[in-house]
CSV table of C-alpha atoms in Angstrom, one decimal:
chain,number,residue,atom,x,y,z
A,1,UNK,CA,21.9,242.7,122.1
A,2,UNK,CA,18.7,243.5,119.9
A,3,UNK,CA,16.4,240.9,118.2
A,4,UNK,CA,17.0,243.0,115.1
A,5,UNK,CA,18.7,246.6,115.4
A,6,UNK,CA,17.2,248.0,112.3
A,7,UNK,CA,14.1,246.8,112.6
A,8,UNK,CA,13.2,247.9,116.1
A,9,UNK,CA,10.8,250.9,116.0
A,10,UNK,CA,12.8,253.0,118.4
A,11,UNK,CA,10.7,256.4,117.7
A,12,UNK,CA,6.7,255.6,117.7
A,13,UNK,CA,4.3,258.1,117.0
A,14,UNK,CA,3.7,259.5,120.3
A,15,UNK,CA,7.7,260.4,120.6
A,16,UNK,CA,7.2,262.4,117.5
A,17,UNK,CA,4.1,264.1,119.5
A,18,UNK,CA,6.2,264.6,122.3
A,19,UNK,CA,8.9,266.5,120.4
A,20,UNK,CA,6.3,268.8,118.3
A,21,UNK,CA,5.2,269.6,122.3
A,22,UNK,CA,8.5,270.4,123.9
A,23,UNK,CA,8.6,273.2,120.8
A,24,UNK,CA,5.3,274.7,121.5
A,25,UNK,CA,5.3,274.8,124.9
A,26,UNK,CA,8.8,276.7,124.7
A,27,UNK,CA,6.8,280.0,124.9
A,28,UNK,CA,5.2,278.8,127.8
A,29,UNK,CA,8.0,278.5,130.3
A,30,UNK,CA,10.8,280.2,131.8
A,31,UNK,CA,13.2,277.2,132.5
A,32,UNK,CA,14.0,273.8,131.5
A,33,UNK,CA,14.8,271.3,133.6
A,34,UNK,CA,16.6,268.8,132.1
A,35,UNK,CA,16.7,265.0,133.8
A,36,UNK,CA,20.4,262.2,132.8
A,37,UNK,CA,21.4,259.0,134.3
A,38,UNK,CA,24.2,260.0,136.0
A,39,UNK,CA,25.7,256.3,135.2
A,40,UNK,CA,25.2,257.3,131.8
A,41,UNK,CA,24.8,260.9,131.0
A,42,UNK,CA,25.8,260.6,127.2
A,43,UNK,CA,23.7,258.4,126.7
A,44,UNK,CA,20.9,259.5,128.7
A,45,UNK,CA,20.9,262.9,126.7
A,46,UNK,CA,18.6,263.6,123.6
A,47,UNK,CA,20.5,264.8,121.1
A,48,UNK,CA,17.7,266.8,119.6
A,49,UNK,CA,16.6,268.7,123.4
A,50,UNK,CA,19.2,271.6,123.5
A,51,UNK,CA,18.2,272.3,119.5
A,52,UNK,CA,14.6,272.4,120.3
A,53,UNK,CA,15.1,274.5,123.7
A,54,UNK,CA,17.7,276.6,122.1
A,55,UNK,CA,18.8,279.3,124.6
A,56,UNK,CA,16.0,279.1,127.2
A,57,UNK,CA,17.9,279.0,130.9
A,58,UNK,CA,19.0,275.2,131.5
A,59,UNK,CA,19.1,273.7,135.4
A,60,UNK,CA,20.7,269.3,134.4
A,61,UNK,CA,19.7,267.2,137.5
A,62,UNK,CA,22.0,264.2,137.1
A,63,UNK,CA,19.6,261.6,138.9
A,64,UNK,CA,20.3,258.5,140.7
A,65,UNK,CA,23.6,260.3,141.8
A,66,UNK,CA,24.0,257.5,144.2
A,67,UNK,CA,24.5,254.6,141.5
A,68,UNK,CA,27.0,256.9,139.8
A,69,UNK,CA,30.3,256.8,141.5
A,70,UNK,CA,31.8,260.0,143.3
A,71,UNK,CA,34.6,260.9,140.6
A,72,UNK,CA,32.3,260.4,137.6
A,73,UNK,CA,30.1,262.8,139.2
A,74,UNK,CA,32.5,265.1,139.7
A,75,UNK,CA,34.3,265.2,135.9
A,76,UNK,CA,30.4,265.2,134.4
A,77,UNK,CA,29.6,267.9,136.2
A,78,UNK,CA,32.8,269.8,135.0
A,79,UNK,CA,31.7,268.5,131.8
A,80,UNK,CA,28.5,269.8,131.5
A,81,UNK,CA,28.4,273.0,133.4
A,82,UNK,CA,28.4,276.4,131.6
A,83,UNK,CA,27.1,280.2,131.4
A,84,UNK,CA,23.3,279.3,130.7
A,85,UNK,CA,23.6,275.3,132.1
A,86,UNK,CA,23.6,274.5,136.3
A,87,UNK,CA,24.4,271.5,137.2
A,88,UNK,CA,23.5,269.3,140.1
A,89,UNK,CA,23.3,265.6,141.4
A,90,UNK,CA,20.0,264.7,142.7
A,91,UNK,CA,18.1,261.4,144.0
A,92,UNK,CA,14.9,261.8,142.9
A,93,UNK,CA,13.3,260.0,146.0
A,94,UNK,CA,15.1,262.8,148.3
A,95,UNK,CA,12.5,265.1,149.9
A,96,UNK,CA,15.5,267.5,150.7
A,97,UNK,CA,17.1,267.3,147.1
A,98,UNK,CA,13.5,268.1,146.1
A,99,UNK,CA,14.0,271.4,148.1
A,100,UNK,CA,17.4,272.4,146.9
A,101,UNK,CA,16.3,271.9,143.3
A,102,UNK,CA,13.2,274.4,143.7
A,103,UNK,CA,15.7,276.8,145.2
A,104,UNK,CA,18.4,276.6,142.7
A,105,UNK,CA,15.3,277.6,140.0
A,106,UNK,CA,14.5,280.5,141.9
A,107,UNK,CA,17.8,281.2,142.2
A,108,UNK,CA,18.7,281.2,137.9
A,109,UNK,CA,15.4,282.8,137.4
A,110,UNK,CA,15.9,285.6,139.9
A,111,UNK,CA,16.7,288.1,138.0
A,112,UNK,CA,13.6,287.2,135.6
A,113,UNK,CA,11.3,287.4,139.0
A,114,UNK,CA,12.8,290.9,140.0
A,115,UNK,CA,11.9,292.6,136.7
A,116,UNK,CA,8.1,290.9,137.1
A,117,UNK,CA,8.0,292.0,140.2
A,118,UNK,CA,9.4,295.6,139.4
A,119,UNK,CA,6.5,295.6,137.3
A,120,UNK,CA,4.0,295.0,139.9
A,121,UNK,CA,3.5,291.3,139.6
A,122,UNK,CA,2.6,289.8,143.1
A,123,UNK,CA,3.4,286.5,143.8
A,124,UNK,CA,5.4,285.7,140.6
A,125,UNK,CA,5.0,282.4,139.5
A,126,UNK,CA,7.3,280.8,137.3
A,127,UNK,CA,6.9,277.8,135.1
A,128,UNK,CA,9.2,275.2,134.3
A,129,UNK,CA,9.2,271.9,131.4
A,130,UNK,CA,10.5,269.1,132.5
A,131,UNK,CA,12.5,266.3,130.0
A,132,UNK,CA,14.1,263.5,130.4
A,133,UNK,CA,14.6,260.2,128.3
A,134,UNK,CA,11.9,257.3,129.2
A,135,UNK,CA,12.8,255.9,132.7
A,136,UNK,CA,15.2,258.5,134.0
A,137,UNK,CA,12.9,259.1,137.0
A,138,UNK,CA,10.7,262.2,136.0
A,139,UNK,CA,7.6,260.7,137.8
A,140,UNK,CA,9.7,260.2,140.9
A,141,UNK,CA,11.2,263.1,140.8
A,142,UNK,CA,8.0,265.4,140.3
A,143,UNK,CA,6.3,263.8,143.2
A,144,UNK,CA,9.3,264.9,145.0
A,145,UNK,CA,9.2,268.2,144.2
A,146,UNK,CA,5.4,268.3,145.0
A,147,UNK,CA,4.9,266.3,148.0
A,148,UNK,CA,2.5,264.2,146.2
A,149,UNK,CA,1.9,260.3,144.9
A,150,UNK,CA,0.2,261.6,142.1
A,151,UNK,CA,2.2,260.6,138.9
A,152,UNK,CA,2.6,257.1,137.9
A,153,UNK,CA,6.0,255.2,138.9
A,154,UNK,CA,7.4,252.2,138.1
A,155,UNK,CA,11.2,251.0,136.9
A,156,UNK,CA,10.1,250.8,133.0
A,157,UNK,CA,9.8,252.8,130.2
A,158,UNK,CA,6.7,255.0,128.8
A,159,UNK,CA,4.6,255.5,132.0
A,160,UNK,CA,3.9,259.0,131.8
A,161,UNK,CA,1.5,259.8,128.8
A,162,UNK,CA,0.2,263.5,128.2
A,163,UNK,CA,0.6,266.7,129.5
A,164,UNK,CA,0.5,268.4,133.2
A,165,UNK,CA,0.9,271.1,134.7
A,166,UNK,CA,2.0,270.5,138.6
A,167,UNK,CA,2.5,273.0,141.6
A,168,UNK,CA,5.4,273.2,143.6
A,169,UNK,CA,6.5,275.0,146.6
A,170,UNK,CA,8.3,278.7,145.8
A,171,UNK,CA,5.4,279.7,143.2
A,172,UNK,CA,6.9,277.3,140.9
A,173,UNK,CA,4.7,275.4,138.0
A,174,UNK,CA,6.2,272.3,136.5
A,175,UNK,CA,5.1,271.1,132.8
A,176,UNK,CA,5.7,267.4,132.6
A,177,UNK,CA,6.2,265.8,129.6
A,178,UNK,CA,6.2,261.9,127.9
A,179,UNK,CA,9.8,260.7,128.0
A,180,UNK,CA,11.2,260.9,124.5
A,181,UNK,CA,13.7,259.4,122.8
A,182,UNK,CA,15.3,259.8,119.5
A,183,UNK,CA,14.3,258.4,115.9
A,184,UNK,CA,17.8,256.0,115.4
A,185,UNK,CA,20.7,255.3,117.7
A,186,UNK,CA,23.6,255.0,115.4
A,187,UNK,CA,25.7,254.8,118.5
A,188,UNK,CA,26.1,251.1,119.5
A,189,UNK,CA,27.8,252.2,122.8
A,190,UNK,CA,24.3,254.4,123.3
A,191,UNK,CA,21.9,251.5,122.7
A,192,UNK,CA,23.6,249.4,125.0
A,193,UNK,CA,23.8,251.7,127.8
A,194,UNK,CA,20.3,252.6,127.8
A,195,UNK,CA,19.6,248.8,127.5
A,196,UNK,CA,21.5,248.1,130.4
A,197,UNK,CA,20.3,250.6,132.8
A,198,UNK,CA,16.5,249.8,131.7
A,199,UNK,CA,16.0,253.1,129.2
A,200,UNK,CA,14.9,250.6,126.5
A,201,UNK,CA,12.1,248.3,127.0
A,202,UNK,CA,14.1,244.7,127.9
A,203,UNK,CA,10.8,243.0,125.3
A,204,UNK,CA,12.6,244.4,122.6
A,205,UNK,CA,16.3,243.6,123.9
A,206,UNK,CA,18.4,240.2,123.9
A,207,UNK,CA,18.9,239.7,127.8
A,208,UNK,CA,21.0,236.8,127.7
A,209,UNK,CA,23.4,239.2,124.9
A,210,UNK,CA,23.0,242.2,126.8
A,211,UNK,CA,23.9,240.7,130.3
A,212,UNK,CA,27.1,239.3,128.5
A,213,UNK,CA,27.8,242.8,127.0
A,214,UNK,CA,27.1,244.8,130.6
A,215,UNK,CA,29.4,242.1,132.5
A,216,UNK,CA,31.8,242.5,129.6
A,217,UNK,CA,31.7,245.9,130.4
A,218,UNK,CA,32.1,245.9,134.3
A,219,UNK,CA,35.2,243.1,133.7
A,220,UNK,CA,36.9,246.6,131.7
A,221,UNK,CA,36.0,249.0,134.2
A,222,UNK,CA,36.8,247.3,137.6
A,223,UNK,CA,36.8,243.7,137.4
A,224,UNK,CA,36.6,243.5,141.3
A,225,UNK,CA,32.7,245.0,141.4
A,226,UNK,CA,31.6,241.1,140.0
A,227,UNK,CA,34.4,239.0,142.1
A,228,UNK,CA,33.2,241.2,145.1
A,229,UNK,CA,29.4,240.4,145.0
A,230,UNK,CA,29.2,237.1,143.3
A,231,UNK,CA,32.2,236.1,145.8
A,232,UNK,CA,34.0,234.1,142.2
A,233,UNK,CA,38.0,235.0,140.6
A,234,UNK,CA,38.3,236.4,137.4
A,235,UNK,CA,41.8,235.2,135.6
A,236,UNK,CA,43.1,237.5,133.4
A,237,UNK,CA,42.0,236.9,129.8
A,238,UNK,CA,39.0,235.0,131.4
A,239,UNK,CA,36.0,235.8,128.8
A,240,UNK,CA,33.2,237.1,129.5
A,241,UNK,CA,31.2,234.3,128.4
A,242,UNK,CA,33.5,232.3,131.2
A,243,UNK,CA,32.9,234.7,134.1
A,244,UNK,CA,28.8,234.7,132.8
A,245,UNK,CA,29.0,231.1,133.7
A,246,UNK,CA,31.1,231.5,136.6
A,247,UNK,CA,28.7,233.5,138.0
A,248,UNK,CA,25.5,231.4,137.3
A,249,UNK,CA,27.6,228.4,139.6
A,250,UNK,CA,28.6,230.3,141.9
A,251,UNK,CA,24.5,231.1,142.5
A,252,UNK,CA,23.4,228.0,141.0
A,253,UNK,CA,21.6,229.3,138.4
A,254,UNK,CA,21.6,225.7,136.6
A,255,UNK,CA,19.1,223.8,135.2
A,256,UNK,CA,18.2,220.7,136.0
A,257,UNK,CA,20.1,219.0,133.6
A,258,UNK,CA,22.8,220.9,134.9
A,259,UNK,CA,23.1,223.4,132.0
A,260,UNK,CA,23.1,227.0,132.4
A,261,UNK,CA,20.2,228.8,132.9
A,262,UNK,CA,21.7,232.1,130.9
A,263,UNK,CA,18.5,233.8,131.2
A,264,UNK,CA,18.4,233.7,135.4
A,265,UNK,CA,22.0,234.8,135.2
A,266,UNK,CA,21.1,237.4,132.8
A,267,UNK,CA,18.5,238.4,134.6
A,268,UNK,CA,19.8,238.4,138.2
A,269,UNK,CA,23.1,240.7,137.0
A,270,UNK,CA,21.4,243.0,135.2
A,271,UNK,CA,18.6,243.4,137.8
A,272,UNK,CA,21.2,244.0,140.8
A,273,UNK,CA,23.2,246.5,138.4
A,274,UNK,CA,20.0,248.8,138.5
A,275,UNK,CA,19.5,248.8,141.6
A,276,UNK,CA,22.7,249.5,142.5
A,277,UNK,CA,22.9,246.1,144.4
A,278,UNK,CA,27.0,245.8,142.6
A,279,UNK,CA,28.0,249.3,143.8
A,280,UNK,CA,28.5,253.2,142.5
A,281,UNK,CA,29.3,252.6,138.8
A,282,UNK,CA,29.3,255.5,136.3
A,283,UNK,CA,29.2,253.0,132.8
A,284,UNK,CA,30.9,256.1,130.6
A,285,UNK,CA,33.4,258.9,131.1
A,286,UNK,CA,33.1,262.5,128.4
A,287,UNK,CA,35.2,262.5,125.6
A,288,UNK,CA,38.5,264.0,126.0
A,289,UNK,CA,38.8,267.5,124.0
């Protein structure tokens, strides 16, 4: 999948900036919002967020809840959920799940509100910090939540650069903060999922390799989501080299010397699988305890 997986400087400098931020802006903030994948919500997770938050209230907004499918959704939330962690499944591009996320804040924090209000605090504001791995939709989301096209979009990694402070409805303020990730993935599984759904820049990836992996990946899950959209038959013990170049026929991605053109194909499958164009797939399942 990767040019060279040891040599690939996953963690530069300003990820290490990041992290020394999330840790002094703790004091700050009442509540940290915490933004997964919901395809991918291993994956999606930094290891090193719930050390560095420690036992600060936690609201997990599983985004792009829509390319996830419905039973995934429903076992990761199970998964996740506990005394000082909410859970809920969010598009980020939903004004009304934009709403329902400021309320569920007020509604953790309330307690925290009532004593500063007790104390004769009009208006109590309270502040959460956002996280989130690169590309996991913090910009969208934010400009959600605020009604504004303020932050920088876009469907690849290590847009959002410094620090902000943003107002939301319900006397809410929102910290933002870079996406970071973490300094090694030992995890193959890990490196490929955030390669497939985009976490990773694709400069630094294989795309022909990864393609072959995420289609090898789909054939083990539900075979039918590729004979469905690419309108081909996968035989049983079909490899998935064979059903790569099934697929580039079947669209002609072929060059003109009638070769394949691997890096269309790759391209093409792995475009349509983040946007959701081959259906609600969640790539990865929690461990069984």
């Amino acid at each position: 999948m990767v040019k060279d997986m040891d040599h690939i400087n996953w963690y530069p400098g300003h990820m290490k900036k990041t992290k020394d931020l999330l840790r002094d802006s703790l004091k700050l903030i009442d509540i940290v919002v915490e933004l997964l994948d919901s395809r991918i919500p291993r994956s999606s997770k930094n290891p090193d967020i719930d050390t560095i938050i420690n036992n600060k209230p936690k609201l997990v907004l599983m985004n792009k809840s829509d390319l996830g499918n419905e039973e995934g959704n429903r076992i990761w939330k199970k998964h996740l959920e506990n005394e000082n962690t909410k859970v809920m499944f969010v598009n980020a591009h939903s004004p009304k799940d934009g709403a329902r996320i400021t309320k569920e804040i007020q509604s953790i924090l309330k307690d925290k509100i009532e004593e500063r209000k007790a104390k004769g605090i009009k208006n109590v504001t309270v502040r959460a910090m956002i996280v989130g791995i690169p590309n996991v939709g913090k910009s969208t989301l934010i400009n959600s939540l605020s009604g504004r096209k303020g932050a920088k979009t876009g469907n690849r990694p290590g847009v959002t650069k410094g620090k902000q402070w943003i107002k939301l409805k319900g006397n809410i303020e929102l910290l933002d903060t870079p996406g970071i990730l973490w300094p090694k993935f030992e995890d193959q599984e890990v490196a490929m999922n955030l390669g497939f759904t985009g976490a990773i820049k694709d400069e630094v990836l294989d795309i022909e390799t990864l393609a072959l992996r995420l289609i090898e990946r789909l054939i083990s899950i539900d075979s039918a989501v590729l004979e469905d959209r690419y309108g081909i038959e996968i035989s049983e013990g079909q490899s998935p080299l064979g059903v790569m170049d099934t697929i580039a026929l079947a669209r002609g991605a072929v060059a003109r010397n009638k070769e394949i053109d691997y890096t269309r194909v790759a391209n093409m499958v792995l475009d349509e699988f983040r946007k959701g164009v081959l259906g609600r797939i969640t790539l990865e399942l929690p461990e069984r305890e």
